[in-house]
Coordinates of C-alpha atoms and ligand atoms in Angstrom, one line a residue:
X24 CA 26.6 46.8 -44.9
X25 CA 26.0 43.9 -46.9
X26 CA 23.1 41.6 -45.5
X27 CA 22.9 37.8 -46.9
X28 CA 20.0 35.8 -45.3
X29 CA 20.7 32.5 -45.2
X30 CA 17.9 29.6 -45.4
X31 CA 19.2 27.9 -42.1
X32 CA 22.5 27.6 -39.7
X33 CA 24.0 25.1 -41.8
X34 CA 24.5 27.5 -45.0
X35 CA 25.1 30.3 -43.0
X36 CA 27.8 28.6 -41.4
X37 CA 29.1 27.3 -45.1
X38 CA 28.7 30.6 -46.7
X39 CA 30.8 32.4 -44.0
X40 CA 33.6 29.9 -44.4
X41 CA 33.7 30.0 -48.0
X42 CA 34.8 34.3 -47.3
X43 CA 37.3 33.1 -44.7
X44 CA 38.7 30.3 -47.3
X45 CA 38.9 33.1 -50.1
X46 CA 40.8 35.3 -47.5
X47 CA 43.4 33.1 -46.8
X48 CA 43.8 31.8 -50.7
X49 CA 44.2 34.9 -51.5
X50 CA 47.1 36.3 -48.8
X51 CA 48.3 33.1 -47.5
X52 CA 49.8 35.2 -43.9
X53 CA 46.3 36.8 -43.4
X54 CA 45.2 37.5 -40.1
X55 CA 42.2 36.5 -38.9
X56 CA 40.2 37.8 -36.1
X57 CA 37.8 35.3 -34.3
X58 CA 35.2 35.2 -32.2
X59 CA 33.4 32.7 -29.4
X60 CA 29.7 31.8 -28.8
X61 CA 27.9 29.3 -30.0
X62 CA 27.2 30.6 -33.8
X63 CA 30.4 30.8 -35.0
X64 CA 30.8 26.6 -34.1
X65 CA 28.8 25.6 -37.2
X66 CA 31.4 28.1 -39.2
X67 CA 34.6 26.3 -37.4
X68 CA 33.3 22.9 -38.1
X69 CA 33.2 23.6 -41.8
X70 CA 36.9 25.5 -41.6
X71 CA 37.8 22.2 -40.3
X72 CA 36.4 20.0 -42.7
X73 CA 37.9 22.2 -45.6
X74 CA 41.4 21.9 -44.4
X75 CA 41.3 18.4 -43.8
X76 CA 39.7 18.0 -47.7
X77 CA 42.8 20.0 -48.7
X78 CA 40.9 23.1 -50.0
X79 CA 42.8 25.6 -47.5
X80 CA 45.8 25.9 -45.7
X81 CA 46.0 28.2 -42.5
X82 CA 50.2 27.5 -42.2
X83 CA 51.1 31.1 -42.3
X84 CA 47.8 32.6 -40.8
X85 CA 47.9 34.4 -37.2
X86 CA 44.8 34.8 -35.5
X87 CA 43.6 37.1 -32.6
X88 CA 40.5 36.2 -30.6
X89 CA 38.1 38.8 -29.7
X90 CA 37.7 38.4 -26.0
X91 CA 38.3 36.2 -22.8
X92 CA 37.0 36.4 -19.5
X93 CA 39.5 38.1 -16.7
X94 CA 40.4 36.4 -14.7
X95 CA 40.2 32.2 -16.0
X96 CA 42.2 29.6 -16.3
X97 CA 43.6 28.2 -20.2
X98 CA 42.8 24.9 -18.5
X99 CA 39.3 26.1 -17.6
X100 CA 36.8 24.5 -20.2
X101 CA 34.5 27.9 -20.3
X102 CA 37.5 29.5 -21.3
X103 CA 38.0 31.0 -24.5
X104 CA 41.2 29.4 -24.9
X105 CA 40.0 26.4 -24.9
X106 CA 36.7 26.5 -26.7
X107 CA 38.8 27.7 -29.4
X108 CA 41.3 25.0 -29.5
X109 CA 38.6 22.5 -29.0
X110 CA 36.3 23.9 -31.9
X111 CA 39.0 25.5 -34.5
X112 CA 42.6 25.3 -34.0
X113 CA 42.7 21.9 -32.9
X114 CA 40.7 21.1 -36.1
X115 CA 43.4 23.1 -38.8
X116 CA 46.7 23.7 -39.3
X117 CA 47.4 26.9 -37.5
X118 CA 50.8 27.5 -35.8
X119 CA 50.7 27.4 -32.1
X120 CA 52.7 30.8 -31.8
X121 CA 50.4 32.6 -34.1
X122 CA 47.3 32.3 -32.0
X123 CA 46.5 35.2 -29.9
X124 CA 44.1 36.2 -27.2
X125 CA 43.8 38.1 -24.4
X126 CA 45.3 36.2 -21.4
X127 CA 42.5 35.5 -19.0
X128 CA 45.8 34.8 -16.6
X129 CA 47.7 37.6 -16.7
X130 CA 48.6 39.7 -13.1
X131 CA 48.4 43.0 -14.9
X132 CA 44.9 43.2 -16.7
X133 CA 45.5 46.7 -18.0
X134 CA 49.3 45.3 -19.1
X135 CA 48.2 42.8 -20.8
X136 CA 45.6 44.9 -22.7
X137 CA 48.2 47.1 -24.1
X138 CA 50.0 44.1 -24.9
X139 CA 47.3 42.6 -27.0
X140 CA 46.9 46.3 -29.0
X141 CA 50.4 46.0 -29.9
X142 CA 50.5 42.3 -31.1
X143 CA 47.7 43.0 -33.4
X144 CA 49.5 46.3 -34.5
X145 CA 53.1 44.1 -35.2
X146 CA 50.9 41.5 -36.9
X147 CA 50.0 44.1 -39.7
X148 CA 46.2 44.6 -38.5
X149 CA 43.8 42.3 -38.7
X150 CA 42.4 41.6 -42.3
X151 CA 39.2 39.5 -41.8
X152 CA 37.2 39.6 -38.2
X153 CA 34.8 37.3 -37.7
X154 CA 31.7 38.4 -35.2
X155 CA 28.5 37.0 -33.4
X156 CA 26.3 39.6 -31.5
X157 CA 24.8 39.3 -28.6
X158 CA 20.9 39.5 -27.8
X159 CA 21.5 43.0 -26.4
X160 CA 23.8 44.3 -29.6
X161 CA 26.9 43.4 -27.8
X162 CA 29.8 43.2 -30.4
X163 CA 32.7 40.7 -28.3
X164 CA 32.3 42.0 -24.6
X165 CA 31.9 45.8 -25.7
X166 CA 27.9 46.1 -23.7
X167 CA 25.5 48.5 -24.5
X168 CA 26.5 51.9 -22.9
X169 CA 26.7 55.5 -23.3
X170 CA 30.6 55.7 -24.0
X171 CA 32.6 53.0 -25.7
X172 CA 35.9 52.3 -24.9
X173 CA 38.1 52.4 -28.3
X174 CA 41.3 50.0 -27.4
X175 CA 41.4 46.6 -25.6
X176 CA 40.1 47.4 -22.4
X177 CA 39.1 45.7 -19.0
X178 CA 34.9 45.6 -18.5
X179 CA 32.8 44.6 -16.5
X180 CA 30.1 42.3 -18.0
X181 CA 26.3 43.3 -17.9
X182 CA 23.6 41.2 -16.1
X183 CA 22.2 40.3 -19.2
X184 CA 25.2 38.9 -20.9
X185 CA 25.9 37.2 -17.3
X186 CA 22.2 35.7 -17.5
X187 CA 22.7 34.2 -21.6
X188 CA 26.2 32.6 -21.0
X189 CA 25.4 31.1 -17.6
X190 CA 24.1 28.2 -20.0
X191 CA 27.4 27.1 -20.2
X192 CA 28.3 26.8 -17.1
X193 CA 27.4 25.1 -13.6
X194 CA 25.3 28.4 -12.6
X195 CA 24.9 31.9 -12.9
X196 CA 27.6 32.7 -9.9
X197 CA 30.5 30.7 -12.0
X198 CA 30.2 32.6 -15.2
X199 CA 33.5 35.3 -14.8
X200 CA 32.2 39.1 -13.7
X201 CA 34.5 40.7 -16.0
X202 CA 36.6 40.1 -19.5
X203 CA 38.9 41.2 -21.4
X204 CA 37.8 42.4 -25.1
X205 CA 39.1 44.5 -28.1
X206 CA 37.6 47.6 -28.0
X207 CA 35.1 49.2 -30.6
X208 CA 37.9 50.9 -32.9
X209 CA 40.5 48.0 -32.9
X210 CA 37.0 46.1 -34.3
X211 CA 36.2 48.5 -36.6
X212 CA 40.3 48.7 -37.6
X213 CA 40.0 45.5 -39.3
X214 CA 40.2 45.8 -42.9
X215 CA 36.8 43.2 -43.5
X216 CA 34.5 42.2 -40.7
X217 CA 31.6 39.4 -41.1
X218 CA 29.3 39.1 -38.5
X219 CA 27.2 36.0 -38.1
X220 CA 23.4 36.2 -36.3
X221 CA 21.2 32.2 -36.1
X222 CA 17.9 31.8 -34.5
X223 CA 14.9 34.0 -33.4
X224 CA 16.7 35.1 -30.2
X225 CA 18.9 37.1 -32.3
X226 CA 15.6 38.9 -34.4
X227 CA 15.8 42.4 -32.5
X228 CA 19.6 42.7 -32.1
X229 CA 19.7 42.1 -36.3
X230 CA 16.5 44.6 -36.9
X231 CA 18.3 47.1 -34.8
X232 CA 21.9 46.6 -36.5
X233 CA 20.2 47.0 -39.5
X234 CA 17.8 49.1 -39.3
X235 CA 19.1 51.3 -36.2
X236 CA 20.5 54.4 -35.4
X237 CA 24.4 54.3 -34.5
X238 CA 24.0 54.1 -31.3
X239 CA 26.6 53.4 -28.3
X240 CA 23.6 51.9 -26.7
X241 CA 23.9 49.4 -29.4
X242 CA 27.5 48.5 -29.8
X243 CA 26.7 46.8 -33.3
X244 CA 25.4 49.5 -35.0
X245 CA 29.1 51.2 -34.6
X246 CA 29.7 48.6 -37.7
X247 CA 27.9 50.9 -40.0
X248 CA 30.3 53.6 -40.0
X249 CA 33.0 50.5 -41.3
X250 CA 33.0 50.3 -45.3
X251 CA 33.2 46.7 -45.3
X252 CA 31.1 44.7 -43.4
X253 CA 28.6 41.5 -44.3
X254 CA 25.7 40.4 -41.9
X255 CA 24.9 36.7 -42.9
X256 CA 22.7 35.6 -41.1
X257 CA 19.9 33.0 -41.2
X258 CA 15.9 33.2 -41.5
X259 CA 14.7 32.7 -38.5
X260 CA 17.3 35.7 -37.5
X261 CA 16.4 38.0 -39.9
X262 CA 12.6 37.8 -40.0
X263 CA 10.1 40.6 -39.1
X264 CA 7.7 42.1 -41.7
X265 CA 8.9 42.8 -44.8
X266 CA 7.1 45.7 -46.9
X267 CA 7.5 45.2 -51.0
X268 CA 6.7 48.2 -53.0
X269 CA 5.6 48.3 -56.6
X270 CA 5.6 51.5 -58.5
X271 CA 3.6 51.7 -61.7
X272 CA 2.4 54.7 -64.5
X273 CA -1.0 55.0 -62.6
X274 CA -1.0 53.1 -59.0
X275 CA 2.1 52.0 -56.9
X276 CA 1.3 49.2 -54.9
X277 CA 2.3 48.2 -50.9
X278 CA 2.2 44.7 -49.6
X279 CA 3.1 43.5 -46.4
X280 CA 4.1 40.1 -45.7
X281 CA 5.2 38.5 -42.1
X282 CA 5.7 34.9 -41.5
X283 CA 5.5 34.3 -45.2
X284 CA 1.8 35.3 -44.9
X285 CA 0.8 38.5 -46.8
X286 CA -1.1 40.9 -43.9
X287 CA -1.4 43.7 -45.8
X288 CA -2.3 44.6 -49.1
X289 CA -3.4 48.6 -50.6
X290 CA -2.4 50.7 -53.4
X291 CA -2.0 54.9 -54.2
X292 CA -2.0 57.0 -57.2
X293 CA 1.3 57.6 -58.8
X294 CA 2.2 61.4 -58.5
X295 CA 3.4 63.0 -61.3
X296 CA 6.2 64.6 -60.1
X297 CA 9.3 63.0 -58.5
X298 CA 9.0 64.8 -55.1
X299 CA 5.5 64.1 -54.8
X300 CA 6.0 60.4 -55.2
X301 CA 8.9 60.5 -53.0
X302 CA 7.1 62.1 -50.4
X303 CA 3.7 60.1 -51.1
X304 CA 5.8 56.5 -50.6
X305 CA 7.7 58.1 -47.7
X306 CA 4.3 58.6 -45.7
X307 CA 2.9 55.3 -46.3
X308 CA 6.1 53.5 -45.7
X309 CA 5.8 55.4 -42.1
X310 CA 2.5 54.8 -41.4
X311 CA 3.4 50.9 -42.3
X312 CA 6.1 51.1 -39.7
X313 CA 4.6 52.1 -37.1
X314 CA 1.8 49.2 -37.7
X315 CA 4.2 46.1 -38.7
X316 CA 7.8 45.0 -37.1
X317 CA 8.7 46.2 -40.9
X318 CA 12.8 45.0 -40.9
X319 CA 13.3 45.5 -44.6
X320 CA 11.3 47.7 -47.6
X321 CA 11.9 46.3 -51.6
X322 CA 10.8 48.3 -54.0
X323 CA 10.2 47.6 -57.6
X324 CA 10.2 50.1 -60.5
X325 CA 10.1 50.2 -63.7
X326 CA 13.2 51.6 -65.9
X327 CA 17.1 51.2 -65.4
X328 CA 18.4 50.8 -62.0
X329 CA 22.1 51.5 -61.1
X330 CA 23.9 51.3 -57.8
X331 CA 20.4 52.1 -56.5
X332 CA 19.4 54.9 -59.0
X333 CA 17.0 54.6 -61.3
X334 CA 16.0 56.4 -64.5
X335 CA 12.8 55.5 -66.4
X336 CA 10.0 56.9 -69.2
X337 CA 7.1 56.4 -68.1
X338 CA 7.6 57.6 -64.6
X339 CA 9.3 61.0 -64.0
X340 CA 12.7 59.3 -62.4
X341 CA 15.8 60.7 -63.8
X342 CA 19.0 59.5 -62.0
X343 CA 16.9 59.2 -59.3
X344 CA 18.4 57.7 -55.7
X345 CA 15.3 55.8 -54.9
X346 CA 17.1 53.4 -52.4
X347 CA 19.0 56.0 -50.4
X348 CA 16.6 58.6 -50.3
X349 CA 13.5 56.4 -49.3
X350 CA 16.1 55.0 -46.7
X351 CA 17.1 57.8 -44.9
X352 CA 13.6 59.5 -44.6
X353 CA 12.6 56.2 -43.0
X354 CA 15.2 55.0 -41.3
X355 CA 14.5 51.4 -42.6
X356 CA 16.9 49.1 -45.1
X357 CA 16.0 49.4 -48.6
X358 CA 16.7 47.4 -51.9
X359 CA 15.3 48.7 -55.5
X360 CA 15.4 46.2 -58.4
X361 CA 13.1 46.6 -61.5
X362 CA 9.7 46.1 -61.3
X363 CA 9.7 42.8 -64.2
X364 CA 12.6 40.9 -61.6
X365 CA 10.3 41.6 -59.0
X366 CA 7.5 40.1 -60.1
X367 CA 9.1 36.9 -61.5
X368 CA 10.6 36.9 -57.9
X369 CA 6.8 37.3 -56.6
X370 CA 5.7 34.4 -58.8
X371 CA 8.4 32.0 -57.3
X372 CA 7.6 32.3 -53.9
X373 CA 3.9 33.1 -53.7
X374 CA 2.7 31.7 -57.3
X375 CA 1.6 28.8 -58.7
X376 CA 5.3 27.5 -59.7
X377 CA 6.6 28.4 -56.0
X378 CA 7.2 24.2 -56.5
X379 CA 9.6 25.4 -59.2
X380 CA 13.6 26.0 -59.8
X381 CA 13.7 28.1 -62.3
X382 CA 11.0 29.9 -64.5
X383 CA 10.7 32.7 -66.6
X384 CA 8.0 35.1 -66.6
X385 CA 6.4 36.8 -69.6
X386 CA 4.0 40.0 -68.5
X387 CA 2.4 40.8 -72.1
X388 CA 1.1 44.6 -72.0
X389 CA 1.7 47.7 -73.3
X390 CA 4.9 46.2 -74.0
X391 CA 6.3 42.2 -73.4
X392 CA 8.2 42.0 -70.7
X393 CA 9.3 39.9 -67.6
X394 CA 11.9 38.4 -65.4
X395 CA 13.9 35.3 -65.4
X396 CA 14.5 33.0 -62.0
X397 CA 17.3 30.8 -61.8
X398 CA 18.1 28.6 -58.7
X399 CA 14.9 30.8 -57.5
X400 CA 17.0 33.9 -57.5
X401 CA 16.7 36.6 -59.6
X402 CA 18.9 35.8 -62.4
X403 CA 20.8 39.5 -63.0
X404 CA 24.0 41.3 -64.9
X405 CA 25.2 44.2 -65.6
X406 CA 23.5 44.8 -69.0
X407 CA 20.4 45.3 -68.9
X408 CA 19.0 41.4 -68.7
X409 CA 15.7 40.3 -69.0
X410 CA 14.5 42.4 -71.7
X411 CA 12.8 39.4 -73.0
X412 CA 10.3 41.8 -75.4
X413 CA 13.3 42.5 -77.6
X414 CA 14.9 39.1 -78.9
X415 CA 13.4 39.3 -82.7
X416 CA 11.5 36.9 -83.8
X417 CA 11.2 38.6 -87.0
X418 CA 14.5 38.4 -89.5
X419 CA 13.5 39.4 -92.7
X420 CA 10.9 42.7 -92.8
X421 CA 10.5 42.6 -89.4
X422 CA 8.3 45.9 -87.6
X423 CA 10.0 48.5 -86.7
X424 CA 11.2 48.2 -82.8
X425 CA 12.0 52.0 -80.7
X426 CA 15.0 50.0 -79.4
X427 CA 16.5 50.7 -82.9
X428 CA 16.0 46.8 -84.0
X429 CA 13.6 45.4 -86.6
X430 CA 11.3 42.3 -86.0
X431 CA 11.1 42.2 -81.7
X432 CA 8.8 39.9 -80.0
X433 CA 7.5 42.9 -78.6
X434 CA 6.5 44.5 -81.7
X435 CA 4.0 41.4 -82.6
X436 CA 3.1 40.2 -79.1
X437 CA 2.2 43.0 -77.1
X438 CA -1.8 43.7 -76.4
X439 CA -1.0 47.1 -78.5
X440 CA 0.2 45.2 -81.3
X441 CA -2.0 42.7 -81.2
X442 CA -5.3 45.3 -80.9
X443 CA -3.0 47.6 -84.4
X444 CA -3.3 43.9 -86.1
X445 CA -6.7 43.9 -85.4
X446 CA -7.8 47.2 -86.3
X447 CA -6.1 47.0 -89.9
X448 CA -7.6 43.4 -90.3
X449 CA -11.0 44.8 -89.0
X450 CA -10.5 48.0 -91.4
X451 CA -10.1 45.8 -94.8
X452 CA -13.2 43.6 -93.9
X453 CA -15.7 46.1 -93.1
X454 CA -18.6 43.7 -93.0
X455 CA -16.8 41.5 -90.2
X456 CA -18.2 41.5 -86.2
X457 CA -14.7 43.0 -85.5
X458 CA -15.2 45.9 -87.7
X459 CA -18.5 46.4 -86.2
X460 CA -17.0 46.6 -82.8
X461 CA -14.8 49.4 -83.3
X462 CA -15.1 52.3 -81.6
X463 CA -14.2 56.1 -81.8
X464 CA -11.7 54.8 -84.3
X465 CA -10.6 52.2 -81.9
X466 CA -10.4 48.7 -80.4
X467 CA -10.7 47.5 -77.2
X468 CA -9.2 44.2 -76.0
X469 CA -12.7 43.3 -75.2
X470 CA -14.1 44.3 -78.0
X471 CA -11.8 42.0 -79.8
X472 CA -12.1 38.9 -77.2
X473 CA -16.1 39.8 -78.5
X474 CA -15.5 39.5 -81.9
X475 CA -13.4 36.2 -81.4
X476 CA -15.9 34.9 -78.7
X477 CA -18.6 35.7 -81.5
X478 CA -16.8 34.0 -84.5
X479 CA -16.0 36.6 -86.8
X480 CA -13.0 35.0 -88.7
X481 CA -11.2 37.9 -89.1
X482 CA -10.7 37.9 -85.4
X483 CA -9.9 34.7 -84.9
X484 CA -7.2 35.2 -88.0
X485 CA -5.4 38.3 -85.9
X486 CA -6.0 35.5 -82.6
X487 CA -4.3 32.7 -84.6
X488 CA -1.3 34.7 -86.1
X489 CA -0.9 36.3 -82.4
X490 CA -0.6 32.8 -80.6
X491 CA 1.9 31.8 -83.1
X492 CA 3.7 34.7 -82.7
X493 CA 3.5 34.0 -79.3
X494 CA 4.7 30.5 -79.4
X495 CA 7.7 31.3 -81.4
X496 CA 9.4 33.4 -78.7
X497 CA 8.1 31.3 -75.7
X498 CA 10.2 28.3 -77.9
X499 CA 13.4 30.4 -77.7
X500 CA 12.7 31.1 -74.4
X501 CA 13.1 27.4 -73.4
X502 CA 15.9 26.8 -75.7
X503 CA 17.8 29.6 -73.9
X504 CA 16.9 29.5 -70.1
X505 CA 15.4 25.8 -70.3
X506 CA 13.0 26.3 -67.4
X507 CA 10.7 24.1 -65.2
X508 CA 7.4 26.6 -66.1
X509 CA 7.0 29.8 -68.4
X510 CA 4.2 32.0 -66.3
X511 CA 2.2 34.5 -68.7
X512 CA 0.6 37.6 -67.3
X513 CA -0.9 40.8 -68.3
X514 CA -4.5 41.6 -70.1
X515 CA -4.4 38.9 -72.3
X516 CA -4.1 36.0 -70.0
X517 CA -7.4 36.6 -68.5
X518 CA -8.6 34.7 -72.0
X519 CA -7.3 31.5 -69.7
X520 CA -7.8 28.3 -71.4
X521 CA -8.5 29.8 -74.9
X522 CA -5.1 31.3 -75.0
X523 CA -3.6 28.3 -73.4
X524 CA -4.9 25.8 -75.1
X525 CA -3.7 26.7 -78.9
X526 CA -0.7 28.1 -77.5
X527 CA 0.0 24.3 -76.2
X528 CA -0.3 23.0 -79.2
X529 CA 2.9 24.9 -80.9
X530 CA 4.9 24.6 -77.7
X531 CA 7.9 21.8 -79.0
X532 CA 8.8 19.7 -75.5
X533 CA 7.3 19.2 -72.1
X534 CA 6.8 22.4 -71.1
X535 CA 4.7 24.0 -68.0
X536 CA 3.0 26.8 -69.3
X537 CA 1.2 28.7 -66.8
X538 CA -0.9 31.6 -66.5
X539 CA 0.2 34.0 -63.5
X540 CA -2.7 33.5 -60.8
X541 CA -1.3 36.8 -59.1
X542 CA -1.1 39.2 -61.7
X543 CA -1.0 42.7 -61.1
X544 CA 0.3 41.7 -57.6
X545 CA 3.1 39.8 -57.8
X546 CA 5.5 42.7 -58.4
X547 CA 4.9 44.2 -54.6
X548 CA 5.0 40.5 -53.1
X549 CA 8.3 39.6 -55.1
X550 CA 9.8 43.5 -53.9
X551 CA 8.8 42.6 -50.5
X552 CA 11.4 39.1 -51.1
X553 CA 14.4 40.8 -52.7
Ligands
PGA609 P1 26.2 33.4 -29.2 O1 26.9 34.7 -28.6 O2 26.9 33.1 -30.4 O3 26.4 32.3 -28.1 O4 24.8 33.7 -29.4 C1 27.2 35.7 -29.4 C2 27.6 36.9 -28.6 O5 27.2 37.1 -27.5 O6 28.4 37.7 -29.1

């Protein structure tokens, strides 16, 4: 199951019309399946105003309806019927004869049940359903219980449903005791099924159809045995902790953030096995669960993901099925994306540029890396984008790159090439404060901050070089991505305004340049937001 959170009603609503629209451009005699309720009105409404703008035509569509109360009146205004002519087909250019559902009139309930099963069946099937759910996973007017009935069927309605649609009429005693609904499989028979969710009443019914068990005791969860089905629904639907995981070479870090706040912040030791860190994210994930509503886990990882798997160096992942496995041994949803994207993501929403649109992120350690944000998503492909550490900046004689190019960013910018510069620079001047801060053969990144806090002019040589180094690819970065803010992070960036500042100074334009104020911990927060 697909799940698109939308920021509000109005572009859920907008986003669900749009896959209707595309349905019908693209087989003019589809045939739709619609639902009633109250959250599929918002999705009507824009149906209508798109067919009166010209941008689809529903002439040769033919719709069935889900459900109808048994027995009611066409001319009754809490029919189905007539809620649907009022809020859709009233509004668009469906033929009269092509719009089906179940006849709240008919004598012969069970007749006109086999009726309806063999309209749909003469119409071809249904190619795009449209559902809401109700509070208690209801999917149209099939209620939670132990057996589901598969065809169009006869039930009676529970309290509960009785209780939530009494608001729409004069009291609980006129809502209708019983309906007619397609049953579970002529549901799960249609070829594409959307299934809308709005407001906080909603929240348990979406955490358990996504989340969940299939469970008869949950009608909705059925869906998940149905290849194609999207949930959009909106925020205050869909919210509930989430838990955002970051895996790194020595810790892998767990955040957990509800309400937009973070509530819950540790880290472990990466294992150096795959099974062990399987199992050792696996415990921690459950122990989470059982502390936090958690509805949804992100996790971010370094290497190359695809379709979920993920294969990196410097962690022992190797075709690895992070998102599956991790899901089914916790029962909870679970999105992987790399570890760069992630943190970009986290800077966006929890960073200093959370004002922004766009921004890039540049995390400058053992390597240069980072993650670009567009429209504050993630901006993604197929290939491999964002590996920002390996546009060269270098043409002629450039340094030798493992990637199999000469002359990348990565190879000049990195804190491992920039301590190499120092140690050569150090090594030809063996009088300087940088050569006297070597040690064991080596140079630490505070031994060389020392050296340029101290004056030594070789340092600050190896500093200057560096920072224009620096400056060069953050300038292609804006020529390419043209973003409101760049945000650094990594070792280096805790030199703050003595990086900044010279760095400023070769930026061309009116750039933001910022350094990350979450660091090391924006790649959990960001998994936690995917
Ligand atoms: P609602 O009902 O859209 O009015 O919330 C949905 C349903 O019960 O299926």
């Amino acid at each position: 199951m697909k799940v698109i959170v939308c920021e509000n009603y109005d572009e859920m609503s907008k986003r669900a019309a749009k896959i209707i629209a595309a349905q019908v451009t693209i087989k003019s005699d589809s045939v739709l399946g619609f639902a009633t309720g109250s959250t599929p009105i918002g999705l009507y409404s824009e149906l209508g105003r798109m067919y009166s703008e010209e941008e689809v035509d529903f002439s040769e569509v033919t719709t069935f309806n889900l459900d109808e109360y048994y027995p009611i009146k066409k001319s009754n205004e809490q029919s189905y019927d007539y809620f649907m002519r009022k809020n859709l087909f009233s509004k668009i250019n469906v033929k009269d004869e092509n719009i089906h559902l179940p006849n709240g009139e008919a004598e012969d309930p069970q007749k006109e049940c086999e009726f309806y099963e063999k309209m749909i069946e003469k119409s071809g099937g249904i190619d795009l359903q449209v559902l809401g759910i109700g509070r208690n996973g209801h999917i149209g007017f099939n209620e939670p219980n132990s057996v589901l009935v598969p065809s169009t069927h006869l039930t009676k309605l529970t309290e509960n449903t009785i209780k939530a649609n009494s608001r729409f009429f004069d009291s609980f005693d006129d809502v209708p005791k019983q309906a007619l609904t397609m049953g579970i499989s002529t549901i799960l028979n249609a070829k594409k099924i959307i299934i809308l969710a709005s407001g906080a009443n909603k929240r348990k019914a979406v955490a358990e159809l996504i989340n969940g068990e299939i469970n008869p005791k949950n009608p909705a969860t059925m869906l998940k045995t149905h290849h194609d089905v999207t949930l959009f629904c909106d925020k205050e639907a869909f919210a509930g902790a989430k838990l955002g995981i970051d895996i790194g070479g020595t810790a892998i870090k767990f955040a957990v953030i509800n309400n937009n706040e973070v509530v819950y912040k540790d880290s472990i030791k990466t294992e150096d096995t795959e099974e062990k860190i399987i199992s050792s994210i696996t415990e921690k994930v459950i122990s989470l669960k059982k502390d936090y509503e958690i509805t949804t886990v992100g996790i971010g990882t370094p290497g190359r993901i695809k379709e979920g798997k993920v294969t990196a160096t410097n962690i022992p992942f190797k075709n690895t099925a992070l998102q599956d496995i991790i899901s089914e041994k916790t029962g909870l949803y679970v999105v992987v994306d790399n570890d760069a994207n992630c943190a970009a993501l986290g800077e966006i929403e929890f960073g200093s540029t959370k004002d922004c649109e766009n921004i890039v992120l540049v995390t400058i350690g053992t390597g240069v890396g980072g993650g670009i944000i567009m429209n504050r998503q993630i901006a993604r492909s197929n290939n491999n984008m964002g590996e920002i550490g390996h546009f060269v900046i270098q043409a002629k004689n450039g340094r030798i790159c493992p990637c199999g190019q000469k002359g990348c960013w990565e190879q000049y910018c990195s804190m491992t090439a920039l301590l190499k510069d120092a140690l050569k620079a150090a090594k030809k001047d063996k009088e300087s404060i940088l050569y006297n801060n070597i040690e064991d053969g080596s140079l630490t990144g505070e031994a060389f901050f020392d050296a340029v806090q101290k004056g030594c002019p070789v340092a600050q040589k190896v500093f200057d070089d560096y920072i224009r180094y620096l400056a060069m690819g953050i300038n292609s970065l804006v020529n390419i991505f043209g973003p409101d803010a760049i945000v650094l992070a990594g070792g280096v960036t805790k030199q703050g305004e003595k990086l900044l500042e010279p760095l400023k100074k070769l930026i061309v334009g009116d750039l933001r340049l910022e350094i990350s104020t979450l660091q090391n911990d924006a790649g959990a927060l960001g998994a936690a937001m995917l």
